Structures are given as C-alpha cells and as structure tokens.
Tab-separated table of C-alpha atoms in Angstrom:
chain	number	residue	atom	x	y	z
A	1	UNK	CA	114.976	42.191	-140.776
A	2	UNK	CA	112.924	39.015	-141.699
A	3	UNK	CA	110.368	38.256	-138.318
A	4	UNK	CA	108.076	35.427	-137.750
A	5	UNK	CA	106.132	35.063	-134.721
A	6	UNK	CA	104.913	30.860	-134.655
A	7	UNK	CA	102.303	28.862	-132.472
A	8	UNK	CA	102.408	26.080	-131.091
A	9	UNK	CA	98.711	25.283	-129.810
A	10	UNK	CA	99.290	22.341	-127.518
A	11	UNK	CA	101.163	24.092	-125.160
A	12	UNK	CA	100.299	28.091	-126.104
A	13	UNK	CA	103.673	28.479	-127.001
A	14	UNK	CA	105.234	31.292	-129.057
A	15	UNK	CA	108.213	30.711	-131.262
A	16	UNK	CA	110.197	33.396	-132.757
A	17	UNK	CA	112.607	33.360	-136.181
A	18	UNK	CA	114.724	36.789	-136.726
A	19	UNK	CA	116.823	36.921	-139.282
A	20	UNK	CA	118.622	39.297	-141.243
A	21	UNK	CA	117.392	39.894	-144.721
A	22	UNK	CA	120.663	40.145	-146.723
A	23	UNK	CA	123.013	37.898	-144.792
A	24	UNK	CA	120.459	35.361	-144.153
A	25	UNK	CA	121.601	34.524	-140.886
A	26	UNK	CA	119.230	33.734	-138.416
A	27	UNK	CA	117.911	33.164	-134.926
A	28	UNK	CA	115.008	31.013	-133.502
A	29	UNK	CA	113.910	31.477	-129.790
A	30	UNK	CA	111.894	28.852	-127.842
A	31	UNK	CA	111.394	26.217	-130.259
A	32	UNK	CA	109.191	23.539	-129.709
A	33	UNK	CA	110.658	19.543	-130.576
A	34	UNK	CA	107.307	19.066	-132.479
A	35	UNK	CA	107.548	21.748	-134.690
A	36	UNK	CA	111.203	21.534	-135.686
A	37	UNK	CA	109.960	20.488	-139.133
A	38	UNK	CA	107.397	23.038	-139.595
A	39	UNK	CA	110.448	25.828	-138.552
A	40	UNK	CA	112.869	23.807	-140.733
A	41	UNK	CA	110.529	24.205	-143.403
A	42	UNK	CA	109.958	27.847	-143.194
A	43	UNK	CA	113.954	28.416	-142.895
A	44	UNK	CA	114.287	26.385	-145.899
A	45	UNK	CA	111.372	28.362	-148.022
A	46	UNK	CA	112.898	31.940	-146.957
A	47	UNK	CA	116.816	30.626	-147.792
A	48	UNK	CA	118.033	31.736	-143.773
A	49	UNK	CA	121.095	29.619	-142.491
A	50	UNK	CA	120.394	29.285	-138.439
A	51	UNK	CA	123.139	30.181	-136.356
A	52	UNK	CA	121.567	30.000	-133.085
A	53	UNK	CA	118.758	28.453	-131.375
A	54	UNK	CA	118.197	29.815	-128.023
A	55	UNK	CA	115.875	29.678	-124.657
A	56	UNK	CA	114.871	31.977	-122.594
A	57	UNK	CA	114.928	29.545	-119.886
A	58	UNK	CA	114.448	25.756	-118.789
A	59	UNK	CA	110.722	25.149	-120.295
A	60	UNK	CA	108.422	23.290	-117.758
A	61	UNK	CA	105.612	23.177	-119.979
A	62	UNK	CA	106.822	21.431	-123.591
A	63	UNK	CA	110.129	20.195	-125.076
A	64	UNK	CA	112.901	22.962	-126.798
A	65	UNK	CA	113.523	21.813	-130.440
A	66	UNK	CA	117.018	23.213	-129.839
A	67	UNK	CA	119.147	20.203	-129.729
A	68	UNK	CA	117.512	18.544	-132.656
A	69	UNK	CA	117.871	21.957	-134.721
A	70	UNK	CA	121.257	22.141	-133.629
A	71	UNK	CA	121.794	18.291	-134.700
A	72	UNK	CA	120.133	19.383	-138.585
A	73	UNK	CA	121.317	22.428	-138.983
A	74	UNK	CA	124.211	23.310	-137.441
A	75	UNK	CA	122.775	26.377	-135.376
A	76	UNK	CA	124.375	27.048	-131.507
A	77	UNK	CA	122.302	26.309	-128.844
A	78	UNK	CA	122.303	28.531	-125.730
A	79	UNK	CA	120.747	29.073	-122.572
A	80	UNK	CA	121.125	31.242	-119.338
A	81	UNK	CA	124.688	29.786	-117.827
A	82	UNK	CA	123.072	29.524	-114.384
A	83	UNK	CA	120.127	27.233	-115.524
A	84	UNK	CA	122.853	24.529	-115.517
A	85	UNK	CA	122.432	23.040	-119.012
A	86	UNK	CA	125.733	21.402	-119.648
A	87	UNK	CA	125.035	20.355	-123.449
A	88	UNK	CA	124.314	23.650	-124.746
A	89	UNK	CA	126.795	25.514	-126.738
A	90	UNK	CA	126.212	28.781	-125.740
A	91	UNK	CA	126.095	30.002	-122.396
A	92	UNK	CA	124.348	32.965	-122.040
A	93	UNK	CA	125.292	36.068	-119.452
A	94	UNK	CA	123.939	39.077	-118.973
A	95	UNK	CA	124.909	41.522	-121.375
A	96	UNK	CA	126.296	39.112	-123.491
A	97	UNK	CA	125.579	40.494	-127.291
A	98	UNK	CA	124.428	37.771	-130.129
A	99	UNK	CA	125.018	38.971	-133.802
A	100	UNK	CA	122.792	37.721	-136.584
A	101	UNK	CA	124.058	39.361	-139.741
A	102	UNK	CA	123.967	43.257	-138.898
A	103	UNK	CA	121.356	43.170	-136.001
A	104	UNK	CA	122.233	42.186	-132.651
A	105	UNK	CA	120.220	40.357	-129.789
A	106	UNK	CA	121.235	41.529	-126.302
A	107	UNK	CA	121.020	39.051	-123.367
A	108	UNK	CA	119.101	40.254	-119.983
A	109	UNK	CA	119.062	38.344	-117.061
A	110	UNK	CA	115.525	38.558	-115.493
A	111	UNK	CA	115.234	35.683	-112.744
A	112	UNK	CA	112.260	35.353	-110.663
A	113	UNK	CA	109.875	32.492	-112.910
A	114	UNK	CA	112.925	30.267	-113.156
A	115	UNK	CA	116.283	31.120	-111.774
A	116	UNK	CA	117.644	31.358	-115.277
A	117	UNK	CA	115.442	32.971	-117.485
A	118	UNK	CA	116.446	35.577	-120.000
A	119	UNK	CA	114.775	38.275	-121.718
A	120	UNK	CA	116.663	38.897	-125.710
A	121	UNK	CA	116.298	42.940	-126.908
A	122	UNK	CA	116.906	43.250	-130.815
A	123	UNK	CA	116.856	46.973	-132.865
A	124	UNK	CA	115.264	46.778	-135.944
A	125	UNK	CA	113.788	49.159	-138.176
A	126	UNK	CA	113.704	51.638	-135.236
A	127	UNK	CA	111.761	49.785	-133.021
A	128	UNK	CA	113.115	47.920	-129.886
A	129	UNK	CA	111.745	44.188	-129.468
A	130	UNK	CA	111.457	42.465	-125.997
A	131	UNK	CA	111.363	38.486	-126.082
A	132	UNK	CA	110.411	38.043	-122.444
A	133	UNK	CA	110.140	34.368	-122.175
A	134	UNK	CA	107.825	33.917	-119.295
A	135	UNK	CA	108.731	37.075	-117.061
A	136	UNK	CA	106.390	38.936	-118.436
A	137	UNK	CA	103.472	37.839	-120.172
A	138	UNK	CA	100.819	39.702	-121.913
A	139	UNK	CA	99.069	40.928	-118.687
A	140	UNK	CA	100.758	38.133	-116.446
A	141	UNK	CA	103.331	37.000	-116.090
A	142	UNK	CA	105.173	33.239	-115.223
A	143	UNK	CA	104.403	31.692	-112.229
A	144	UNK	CA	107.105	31.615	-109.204
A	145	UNK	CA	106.283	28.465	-107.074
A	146	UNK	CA	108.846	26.104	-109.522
A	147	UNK	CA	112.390	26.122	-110.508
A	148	UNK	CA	113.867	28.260	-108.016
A	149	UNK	CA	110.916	31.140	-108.819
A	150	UNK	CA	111.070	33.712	-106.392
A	151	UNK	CA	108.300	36.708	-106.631
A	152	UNK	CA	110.227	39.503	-105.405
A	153	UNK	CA	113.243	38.448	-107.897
A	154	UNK	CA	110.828	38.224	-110.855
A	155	UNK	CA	109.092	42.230	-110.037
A	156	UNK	CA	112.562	43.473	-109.283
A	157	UNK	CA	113.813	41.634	-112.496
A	158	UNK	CA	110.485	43.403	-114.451
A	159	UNK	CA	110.859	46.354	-113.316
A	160	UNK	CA	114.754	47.113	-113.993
A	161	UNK	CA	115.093	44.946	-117.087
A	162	UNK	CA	112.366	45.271	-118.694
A	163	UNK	CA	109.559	48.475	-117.457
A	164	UNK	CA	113.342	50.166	-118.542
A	165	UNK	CA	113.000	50.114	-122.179
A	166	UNK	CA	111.005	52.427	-124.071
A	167	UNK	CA	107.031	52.189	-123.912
A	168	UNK	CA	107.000	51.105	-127.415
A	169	UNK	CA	109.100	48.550	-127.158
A	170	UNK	CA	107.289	45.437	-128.480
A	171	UNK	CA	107.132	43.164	-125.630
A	172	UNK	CA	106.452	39.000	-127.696
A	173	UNK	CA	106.400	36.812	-124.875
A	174	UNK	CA	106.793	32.715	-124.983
A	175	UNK	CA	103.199	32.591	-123.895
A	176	UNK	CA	99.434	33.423	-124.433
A	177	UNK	CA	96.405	31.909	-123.284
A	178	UNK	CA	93.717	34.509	-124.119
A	179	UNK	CA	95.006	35.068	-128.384
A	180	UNK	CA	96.893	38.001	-127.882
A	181	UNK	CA	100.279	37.521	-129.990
A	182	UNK	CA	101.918	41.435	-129.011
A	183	UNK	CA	102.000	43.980	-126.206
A	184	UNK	CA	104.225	47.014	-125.234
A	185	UNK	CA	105.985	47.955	-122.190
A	186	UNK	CA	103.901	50.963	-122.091
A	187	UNK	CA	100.465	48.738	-122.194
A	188	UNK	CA	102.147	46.006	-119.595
A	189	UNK	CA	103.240	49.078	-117.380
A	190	UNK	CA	99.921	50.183	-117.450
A	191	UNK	CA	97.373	47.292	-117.720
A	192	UNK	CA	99.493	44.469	-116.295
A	193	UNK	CA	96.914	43.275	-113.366
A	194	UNK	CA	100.154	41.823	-111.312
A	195	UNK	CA	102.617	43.810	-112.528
A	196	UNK	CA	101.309	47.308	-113.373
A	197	UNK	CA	100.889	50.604	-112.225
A	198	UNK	CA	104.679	50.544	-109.515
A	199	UNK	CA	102.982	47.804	-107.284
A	200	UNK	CA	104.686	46.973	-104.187
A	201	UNK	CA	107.111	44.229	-104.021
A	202	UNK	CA	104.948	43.161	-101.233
A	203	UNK	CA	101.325	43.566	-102.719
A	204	UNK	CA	102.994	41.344	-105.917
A	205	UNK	CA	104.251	39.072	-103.592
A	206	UNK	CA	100.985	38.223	-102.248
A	207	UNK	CA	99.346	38.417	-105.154
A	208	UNK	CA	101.583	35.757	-106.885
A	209	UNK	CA	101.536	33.881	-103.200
A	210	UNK	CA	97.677	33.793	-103.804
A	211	UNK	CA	97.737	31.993	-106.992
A	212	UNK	CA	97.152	28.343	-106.180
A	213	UNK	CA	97.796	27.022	-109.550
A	214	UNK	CA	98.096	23.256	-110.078
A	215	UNK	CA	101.436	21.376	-110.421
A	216	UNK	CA	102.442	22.040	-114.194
A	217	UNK	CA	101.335	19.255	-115.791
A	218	UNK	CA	104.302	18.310	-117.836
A	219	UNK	CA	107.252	19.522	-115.666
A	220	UNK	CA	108.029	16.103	-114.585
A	221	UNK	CA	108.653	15.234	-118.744
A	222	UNK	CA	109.644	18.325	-119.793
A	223	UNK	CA	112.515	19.479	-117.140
A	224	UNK	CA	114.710	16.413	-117.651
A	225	UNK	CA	114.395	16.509	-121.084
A	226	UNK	CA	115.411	20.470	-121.285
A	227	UNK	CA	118.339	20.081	-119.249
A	228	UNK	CA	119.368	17.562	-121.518
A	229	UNK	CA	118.607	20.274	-124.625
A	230	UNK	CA	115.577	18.568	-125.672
A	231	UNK	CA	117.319	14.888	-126.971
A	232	UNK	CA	117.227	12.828	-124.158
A	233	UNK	CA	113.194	12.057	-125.467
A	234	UNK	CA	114.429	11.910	-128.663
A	235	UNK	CA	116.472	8.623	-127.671
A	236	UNK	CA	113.771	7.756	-125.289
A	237	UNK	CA	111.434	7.510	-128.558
A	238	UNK	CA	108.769	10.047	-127.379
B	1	UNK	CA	99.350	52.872	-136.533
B	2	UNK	CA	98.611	50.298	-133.893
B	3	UNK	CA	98.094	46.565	-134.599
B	4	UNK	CA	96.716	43.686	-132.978
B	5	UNK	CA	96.562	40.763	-134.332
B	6	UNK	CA	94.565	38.124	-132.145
B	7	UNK	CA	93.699	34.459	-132.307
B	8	UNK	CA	90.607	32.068	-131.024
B	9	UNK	CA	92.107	28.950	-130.440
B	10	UNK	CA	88.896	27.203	-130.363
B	11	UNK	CA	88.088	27.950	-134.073
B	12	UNK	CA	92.046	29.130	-135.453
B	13	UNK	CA	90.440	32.380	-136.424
B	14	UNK	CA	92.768	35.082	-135.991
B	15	UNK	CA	91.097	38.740	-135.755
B	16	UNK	CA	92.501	42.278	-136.444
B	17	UNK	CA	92.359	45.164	-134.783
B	18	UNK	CA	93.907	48.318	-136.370
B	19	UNK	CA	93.704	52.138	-135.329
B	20	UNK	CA	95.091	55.574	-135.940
B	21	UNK	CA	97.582	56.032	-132.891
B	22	UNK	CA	97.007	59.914	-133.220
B	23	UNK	CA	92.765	59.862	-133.658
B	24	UNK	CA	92.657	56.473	-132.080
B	25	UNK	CA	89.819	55.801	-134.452
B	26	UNK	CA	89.885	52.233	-134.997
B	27	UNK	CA	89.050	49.305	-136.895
B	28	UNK	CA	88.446	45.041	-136.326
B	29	UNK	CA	88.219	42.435	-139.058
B	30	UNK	CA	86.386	39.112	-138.563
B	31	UNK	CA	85.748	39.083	-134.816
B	32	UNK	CA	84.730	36.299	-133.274
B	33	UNK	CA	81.222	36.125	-130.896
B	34	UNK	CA	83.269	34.226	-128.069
B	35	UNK	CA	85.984	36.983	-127.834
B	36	UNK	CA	83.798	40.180	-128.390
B	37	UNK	CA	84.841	41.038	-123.920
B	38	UNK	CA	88.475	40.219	-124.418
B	39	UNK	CA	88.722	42.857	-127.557
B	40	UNK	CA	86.191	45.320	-126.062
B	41	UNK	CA	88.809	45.232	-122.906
B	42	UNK	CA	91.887	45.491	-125.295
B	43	UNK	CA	89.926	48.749	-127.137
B	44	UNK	CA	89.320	50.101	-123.700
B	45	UNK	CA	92.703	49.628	-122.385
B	46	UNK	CA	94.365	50.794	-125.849
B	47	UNK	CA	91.804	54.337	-125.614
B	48	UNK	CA	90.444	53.288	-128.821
B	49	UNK	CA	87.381	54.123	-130.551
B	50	UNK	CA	86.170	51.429	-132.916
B	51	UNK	CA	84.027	52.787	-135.910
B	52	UNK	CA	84.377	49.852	-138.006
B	53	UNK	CA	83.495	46.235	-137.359
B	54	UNK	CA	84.189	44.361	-140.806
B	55	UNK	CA	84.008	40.766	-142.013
B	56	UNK	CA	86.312	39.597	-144.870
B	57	UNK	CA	83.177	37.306	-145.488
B	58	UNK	CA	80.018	35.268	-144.304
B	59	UNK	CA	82.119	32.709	-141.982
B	60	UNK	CA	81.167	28.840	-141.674
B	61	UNK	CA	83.787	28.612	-138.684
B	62	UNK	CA	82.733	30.711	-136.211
B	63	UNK	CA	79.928	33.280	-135.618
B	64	UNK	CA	81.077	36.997	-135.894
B	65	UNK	CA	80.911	39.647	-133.338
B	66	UNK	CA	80.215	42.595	-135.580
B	67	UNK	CA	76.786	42.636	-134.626
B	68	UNK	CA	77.170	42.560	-130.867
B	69	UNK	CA	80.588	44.986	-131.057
B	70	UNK	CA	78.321	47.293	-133.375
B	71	UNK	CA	75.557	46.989	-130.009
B	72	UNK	CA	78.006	47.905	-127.874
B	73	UNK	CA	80.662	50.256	-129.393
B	74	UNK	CA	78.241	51.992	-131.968
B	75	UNK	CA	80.968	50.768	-134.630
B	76	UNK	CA	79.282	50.384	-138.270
B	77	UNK	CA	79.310	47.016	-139.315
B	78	UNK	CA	80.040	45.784	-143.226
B	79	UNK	CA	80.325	42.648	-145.308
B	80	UNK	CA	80.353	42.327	-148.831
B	81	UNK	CA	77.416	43.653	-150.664
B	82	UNK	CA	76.486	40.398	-152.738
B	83	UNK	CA	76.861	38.343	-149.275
B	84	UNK	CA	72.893	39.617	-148.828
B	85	UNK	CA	73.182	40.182	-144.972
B	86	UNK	CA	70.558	43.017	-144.721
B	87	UNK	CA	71.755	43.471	-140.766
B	88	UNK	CA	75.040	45.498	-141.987
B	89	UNK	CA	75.629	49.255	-142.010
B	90	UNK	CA	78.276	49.047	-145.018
B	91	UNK	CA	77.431	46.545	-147.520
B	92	UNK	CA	80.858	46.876	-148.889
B	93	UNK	CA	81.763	47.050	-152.982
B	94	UNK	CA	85.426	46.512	-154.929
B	95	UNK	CA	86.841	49.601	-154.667
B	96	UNK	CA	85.133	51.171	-151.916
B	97	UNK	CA	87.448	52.994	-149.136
B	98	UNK	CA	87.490	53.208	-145.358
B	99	UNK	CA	88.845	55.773	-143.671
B	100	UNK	CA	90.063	55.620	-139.828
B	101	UNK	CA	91.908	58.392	-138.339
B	102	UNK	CA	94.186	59.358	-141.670
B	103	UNK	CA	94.343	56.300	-142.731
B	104	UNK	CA	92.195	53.828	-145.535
B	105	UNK	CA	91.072	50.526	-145.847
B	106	UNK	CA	90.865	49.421	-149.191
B	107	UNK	CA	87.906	46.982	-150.106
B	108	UNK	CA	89.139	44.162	-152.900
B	109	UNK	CA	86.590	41.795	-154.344
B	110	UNK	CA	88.317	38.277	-154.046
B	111	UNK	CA	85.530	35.940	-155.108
B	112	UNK	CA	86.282	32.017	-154.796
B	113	UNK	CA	85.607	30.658	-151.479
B	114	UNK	CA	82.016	32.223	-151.209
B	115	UNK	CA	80.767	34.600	-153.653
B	116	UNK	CA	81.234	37.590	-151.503
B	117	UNK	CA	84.599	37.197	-150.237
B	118	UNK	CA	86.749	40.397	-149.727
B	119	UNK	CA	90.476	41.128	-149.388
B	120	UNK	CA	90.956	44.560	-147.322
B	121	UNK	CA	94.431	46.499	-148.128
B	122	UNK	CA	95.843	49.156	-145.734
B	123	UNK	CA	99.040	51.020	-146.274
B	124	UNK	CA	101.034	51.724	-142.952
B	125	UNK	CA	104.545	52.553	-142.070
B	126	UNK	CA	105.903	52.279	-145.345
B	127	UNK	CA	104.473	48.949	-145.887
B	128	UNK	CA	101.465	47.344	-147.616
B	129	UNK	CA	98.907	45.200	-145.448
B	130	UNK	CA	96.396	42.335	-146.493
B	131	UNK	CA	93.832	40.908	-144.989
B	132	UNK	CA	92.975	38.114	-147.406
B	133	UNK	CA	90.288	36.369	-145.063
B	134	UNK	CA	90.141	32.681	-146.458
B	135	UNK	CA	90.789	33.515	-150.301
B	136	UNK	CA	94.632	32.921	-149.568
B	137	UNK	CA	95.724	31.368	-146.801
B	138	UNK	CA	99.443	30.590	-145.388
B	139	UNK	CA	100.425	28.031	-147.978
B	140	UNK	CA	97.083	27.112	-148.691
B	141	UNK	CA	93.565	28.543	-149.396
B	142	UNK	CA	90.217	28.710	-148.310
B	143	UNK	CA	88.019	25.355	-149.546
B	144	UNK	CA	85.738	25.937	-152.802
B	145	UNK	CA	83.369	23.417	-152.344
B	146	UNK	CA	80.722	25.568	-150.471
B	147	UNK	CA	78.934	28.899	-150.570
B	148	UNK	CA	78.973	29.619	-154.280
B	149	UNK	CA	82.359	28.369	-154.052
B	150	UNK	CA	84.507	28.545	-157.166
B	151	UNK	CA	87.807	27.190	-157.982
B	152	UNK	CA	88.955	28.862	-161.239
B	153	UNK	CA	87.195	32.091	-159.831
B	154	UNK	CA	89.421	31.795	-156.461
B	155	UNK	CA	92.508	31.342	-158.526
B	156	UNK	CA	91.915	34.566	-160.506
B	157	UNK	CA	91.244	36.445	-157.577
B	158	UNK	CA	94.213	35.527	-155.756
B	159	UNK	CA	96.471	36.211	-159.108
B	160	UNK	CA	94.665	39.590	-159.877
B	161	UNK	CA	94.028	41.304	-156.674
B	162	UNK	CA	96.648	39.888	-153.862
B	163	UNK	CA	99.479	38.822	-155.796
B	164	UNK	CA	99.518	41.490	-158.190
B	165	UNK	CA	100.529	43.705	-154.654
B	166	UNK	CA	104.619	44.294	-154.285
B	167	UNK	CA	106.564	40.751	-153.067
B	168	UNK	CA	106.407	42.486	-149.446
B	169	UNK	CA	102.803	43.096	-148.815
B	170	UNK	CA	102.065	41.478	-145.210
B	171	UNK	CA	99.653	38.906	-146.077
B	172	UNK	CA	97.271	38.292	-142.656
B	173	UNK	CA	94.284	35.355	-143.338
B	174	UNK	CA	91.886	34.573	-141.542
B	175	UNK	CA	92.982	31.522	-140.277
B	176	UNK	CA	96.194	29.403	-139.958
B	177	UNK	CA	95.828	26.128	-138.867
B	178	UNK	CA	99.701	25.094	-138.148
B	179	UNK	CA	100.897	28.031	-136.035
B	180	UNK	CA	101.923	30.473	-138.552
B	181	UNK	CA	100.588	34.513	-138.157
B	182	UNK	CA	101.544	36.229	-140.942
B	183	UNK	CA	103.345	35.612	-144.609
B	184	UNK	CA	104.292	37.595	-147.361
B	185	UNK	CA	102.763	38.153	-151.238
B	186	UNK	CA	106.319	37.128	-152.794
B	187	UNK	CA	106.395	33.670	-150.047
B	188	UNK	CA	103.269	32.847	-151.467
B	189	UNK	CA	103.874	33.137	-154.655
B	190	UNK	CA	107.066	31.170	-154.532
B	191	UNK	CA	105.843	28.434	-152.046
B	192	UNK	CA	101.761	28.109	-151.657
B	193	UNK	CA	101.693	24.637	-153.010
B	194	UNK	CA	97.789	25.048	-154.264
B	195	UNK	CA	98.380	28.343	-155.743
B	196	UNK	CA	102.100	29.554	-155.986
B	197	UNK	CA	104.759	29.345	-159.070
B	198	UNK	CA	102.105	30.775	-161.710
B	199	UNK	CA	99.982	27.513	-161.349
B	200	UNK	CA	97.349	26.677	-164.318
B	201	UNK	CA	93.273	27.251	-163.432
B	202	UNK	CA	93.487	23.320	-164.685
B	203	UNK	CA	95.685	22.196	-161.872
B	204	UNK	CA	94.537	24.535	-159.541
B	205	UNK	CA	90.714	23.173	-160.144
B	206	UNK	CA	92.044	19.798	-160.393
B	207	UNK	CA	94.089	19.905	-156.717
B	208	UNK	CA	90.860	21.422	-155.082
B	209	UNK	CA	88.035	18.905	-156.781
B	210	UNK	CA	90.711	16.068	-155.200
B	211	UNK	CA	90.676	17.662	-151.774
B	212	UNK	CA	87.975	15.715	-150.440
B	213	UNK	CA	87.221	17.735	-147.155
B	214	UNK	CA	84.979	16.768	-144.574
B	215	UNK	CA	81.514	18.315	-144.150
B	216	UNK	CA	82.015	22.215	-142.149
B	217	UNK	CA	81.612	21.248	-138.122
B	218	UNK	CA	79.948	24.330	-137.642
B	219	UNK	CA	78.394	25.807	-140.690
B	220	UNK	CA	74.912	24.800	-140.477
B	221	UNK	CA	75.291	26.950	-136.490
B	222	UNK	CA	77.122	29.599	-138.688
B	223	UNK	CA	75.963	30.490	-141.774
B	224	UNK	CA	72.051	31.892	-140.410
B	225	UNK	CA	73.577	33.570	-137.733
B	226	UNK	CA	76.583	35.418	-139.836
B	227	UNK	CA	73.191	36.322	-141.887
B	228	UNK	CA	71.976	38.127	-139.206
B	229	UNK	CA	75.398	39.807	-137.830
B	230	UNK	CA	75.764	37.105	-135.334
B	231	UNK	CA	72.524	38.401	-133.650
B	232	UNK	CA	70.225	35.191	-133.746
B	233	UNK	CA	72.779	33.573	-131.807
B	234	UNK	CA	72.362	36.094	-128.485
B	235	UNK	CA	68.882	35.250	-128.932
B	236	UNK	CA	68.699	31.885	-128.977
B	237	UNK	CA	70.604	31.857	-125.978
B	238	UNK	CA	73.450	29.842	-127.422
C-alpha cells in the first residue's frame, strides 16, 4: 500500500492518501480546500486515480477539499450519514466497508466530539491503522462543548471503538499541536492524560467539563461551508 | 523498530526518533533546542534509552538539542567530522556505523549544502530508511549559497549516495516546507524538479545560482551556537 501522511500548518491539520500500489486506486481523508492542488499534485506524480474523498466528521476548524476533489477528479465524497450532509455521495454507517483496490477501510462510528464523527481502520502490511479524526488525538482528544459533543459519548465511543484494536495499531489522528505525526493505541491507552489508564466516565467528564477553551475560531466559516461539502466558499469567492 | 517522526512548526524542522523495540536503545536526529521536554517526555513515556543524539549537519534554522539531550540523557552526541564542532562525542566519518539495540545507522557523506552534511541510512522491517537532512529535500533541496555550499558537489552527492539506494528507500529530510513528511528515492528521482530525471551539474548549478534566496532569518543566532552543541544558547539565557 502507497501512504502519505500531509500537513496543513494553518490549521494543524493532518491529511491522509492510501492507495493501493498495483490498482492505483486511492483514498484521501480530511482534505483541506487549500491544499487540493498540492494533493492533486502528489496523486498526479504517483499515477493513483481517487475514488473517494472522505471526512471523519463536519470540520469546525478549516474547509474539506472534498467537493472540489470530487468536482476534478471524479472521487466519492462521504461523510457519517447522521452529520446531515445532503451533497455528499457517500453516506457513511457503521460498519460500512470501503474498498480501494485490494485493501479495505472499515467505517466506525465514534460520536462524542461531533455527533457524526468516524474513525476509518485499514490492514496493510500486517499492521492495523486507526484514522481517528478528532476522537482521539495524540494525548487528547477533540473537544465536546460544539456540534452535539457529548463527553460521556466520546470515552464510551474511545473506549469500545477504538482502546479495542490491538496496541499496535497506528492511531494518525486529523490533529496535532505539539509535532507529533503517530501514536498507538497501546501509548494513548497508557499516556493519554484524559483518556488513559480506564478513567471514569465521570472523572473524564469533568475533566473535559473543566476545559474552558475559547469559541473555535472559524466554526462560524467553516460549519456552513462543510455541510455544504466545502463549495459553498468556493462560489462565495473565499 | 519504533519510529517517531516529529515536527517544530516554528522552524519546519522535522526530528527523528528511532529505537530498538526489544533493547529500547534509541536514537534522535536533528533535535531542535525548543522541543528537547516534549521528546525527553515521548522517550520517557516510550521506556526508551537514548544513546545517540545526531545532527545530519551544522543547522542555520534552528539551534539543536544534542547538547542539552546529551546533559540530560547521557546520549553521545555526533556531527560530521569536517563540521569542526569540538563539543561532540562522535565526530562522525563516511562509512562509519551506529549501532542501537541490533540495529545500524549508516553514516553517508552528502557534501553540498555545507561541507559537512551527512545522509544517515537504517535498514528496518524489510525496508531502507534515509535521513537526507537538507541535501535532498521533498521536491527540492537544501540552498548552496552558504556554509561552503556547493552546487555541482550537492548534485553528486545526491546522485551517488541517496539515489543510488533501491526506488523504495523512505526518504525523511530535514525539513518540508508545504506539508509533506516523507517521499521516496524513485519519487524523487522521477519528480524533484531541481534534481530529478538525471539532470546535468550545468542545469542543476544554473537553477540554484538563479534562486535568489533571501538572507537565513536565523543563521547568524544559529551557526555559533550549533558550534557549540547548542550550549551557548542556555547560557546566554536566550
């Protein structure tokens, strides 16, 4: 399998390409609209044919490129069904299987940051891969006071859909604000300061409670424009 | 093995931290001063024990944190012999080999961007790692208008030690300033527009004498205290 793990630094975001090296066919997770040519590019250079371009949930904090690399290339959208994103063409369910040439990218449901989000498990070369979106970040995890976030949703989601896997799972989430790119489910279960070590649904919940984090300073840009699978600021001219 | 790779987003610098899972003897390339805590925490966390604080070269980015990760962790500390810092513990030579936990490091002399530039190569899992540091970047290269900085020298590194590895060596540089992490010997050879499809030392001198780049930000902070292992620095209270 062909893997590329991209940056985008305004908004410490974390785009993924998989593809599969014979077929070609490929999959890019949590694109960002201002670096749809710099992942057209690369998709170009390394001769993959998109077939999807997914979310693992309704971003709050930048733009998905999905609806413009849909428009160029051809490539299915998708989404959770339940984040209520009408233009995509794929909506996603839990346990709903993806294939991308021989390799296949299973669909978890793991609500608690948004109501929708996903987490997408691929097997490759005998290691299991985790894209978490914003459930669980590299010792964090999202924040639960937007988009229908709930705190005890998120641990229970965590904890059943994700602590499950193997500890050497690779866990690539859509976020990282200290430079870490990779961590395992073994590390997270571990080290994880809000999510580690079997905490308490109700020592999370006041944890994440606790938080008092600013109001997301693009939400009020970037939800409309998600819902609308990243073109509506397209035609707006942003 | 394990692998981290690890970014500072104030500088684009990415770092490496590699170890034998079984010894958990480990090693970090070009560290940078600001994130020595956050990768003495990941070592702690991961039950490492870092031997090994290398620096693909003297930086003009960033200041290294070999010197202070050497203080703390007892890890040797090595550049390239003719780089003249007198500070290191391994004043490193083409050829020369590492070993952590049953693995090696192999050093590579890749001359071009400073005089004393090094490639390290590690073989893992069935696949071939380099660390190129700034001698070849992600579809681009390190400038050559500095530190005994040599065009037609770079180009002949670049052909004779890092793309004369197989088409699927992992290449990892020092930097990427567009969001990419990691490329491949045989996508650089096929798409680095300064230095892929067999280009001639003519054109290859003749693209970098037309670059043009502004004057390093930070090299006249850098350069004396990469000199001294990124020890001055502490001192001076910066």
């Amino acid at each position: 399998m062909l893997f590329k793990q991209l940056f985008d630094q305004d908004t410490w975001t974390y785009t993924y390409l998989l593809a599969d090296a014979e077929t070609r066919e490929a999959i890019i997770i949590d694109s960002v609209i201002e670096q749809v040519d710099r992942d057209l590019k690369l998709i170009d250079e390394l001769g993959l044919k998109l077939i999807y371009a997914l979310d693992t949930h309704v971003h709050a904090d930048h733009v998905t490129g999905a609806g413009t690399l849909r428009e160029r290339t051809g490539a299915q959208s998708g989404v959770a069904a339940v984040a209520g994103v009408s233009c995509v063409d794929q909506n996603l369910e839990h346990g709903q299987k993806l294939s991308f040439g021989s390799y296949e990218l299973e669909v978890r449901s793991t609500p608690g940051h948004t109501s929708g989000c996903l987490t997408f498990v691929v097997q490759a070369n005998g290691q299991t891969m985790a894209f978490t979106g914003d459930a669980l970040l590299i010792r964090g995890c999202g924040r639960t006071d937007f988009q229908q976030g709930d705190s005890a949703t998120l641990r229970n989601s965590v904890y059943s859909e994700i602590f499950s896997l193997p500890n050497n799972t690779v866990v690539y989430p859509a976020h990282d604000y200290r430079g870490h790119t990779t961590s395992t489910v073994g590390e997270e279960k571990a080290h994880n300061p809000r999510l580690g070590n079997n905490i308490s649904e109700e020592k999370f919940v006041k944890i994440m409670d606790e938080l008092n984090l600013a109001y997301p300073k693009r939400i009020d840009e970037a939800l409309p424009a998600n819902l609308a699978c990243g073109l509506k600021i397209m035609e707006a001219g942003l």
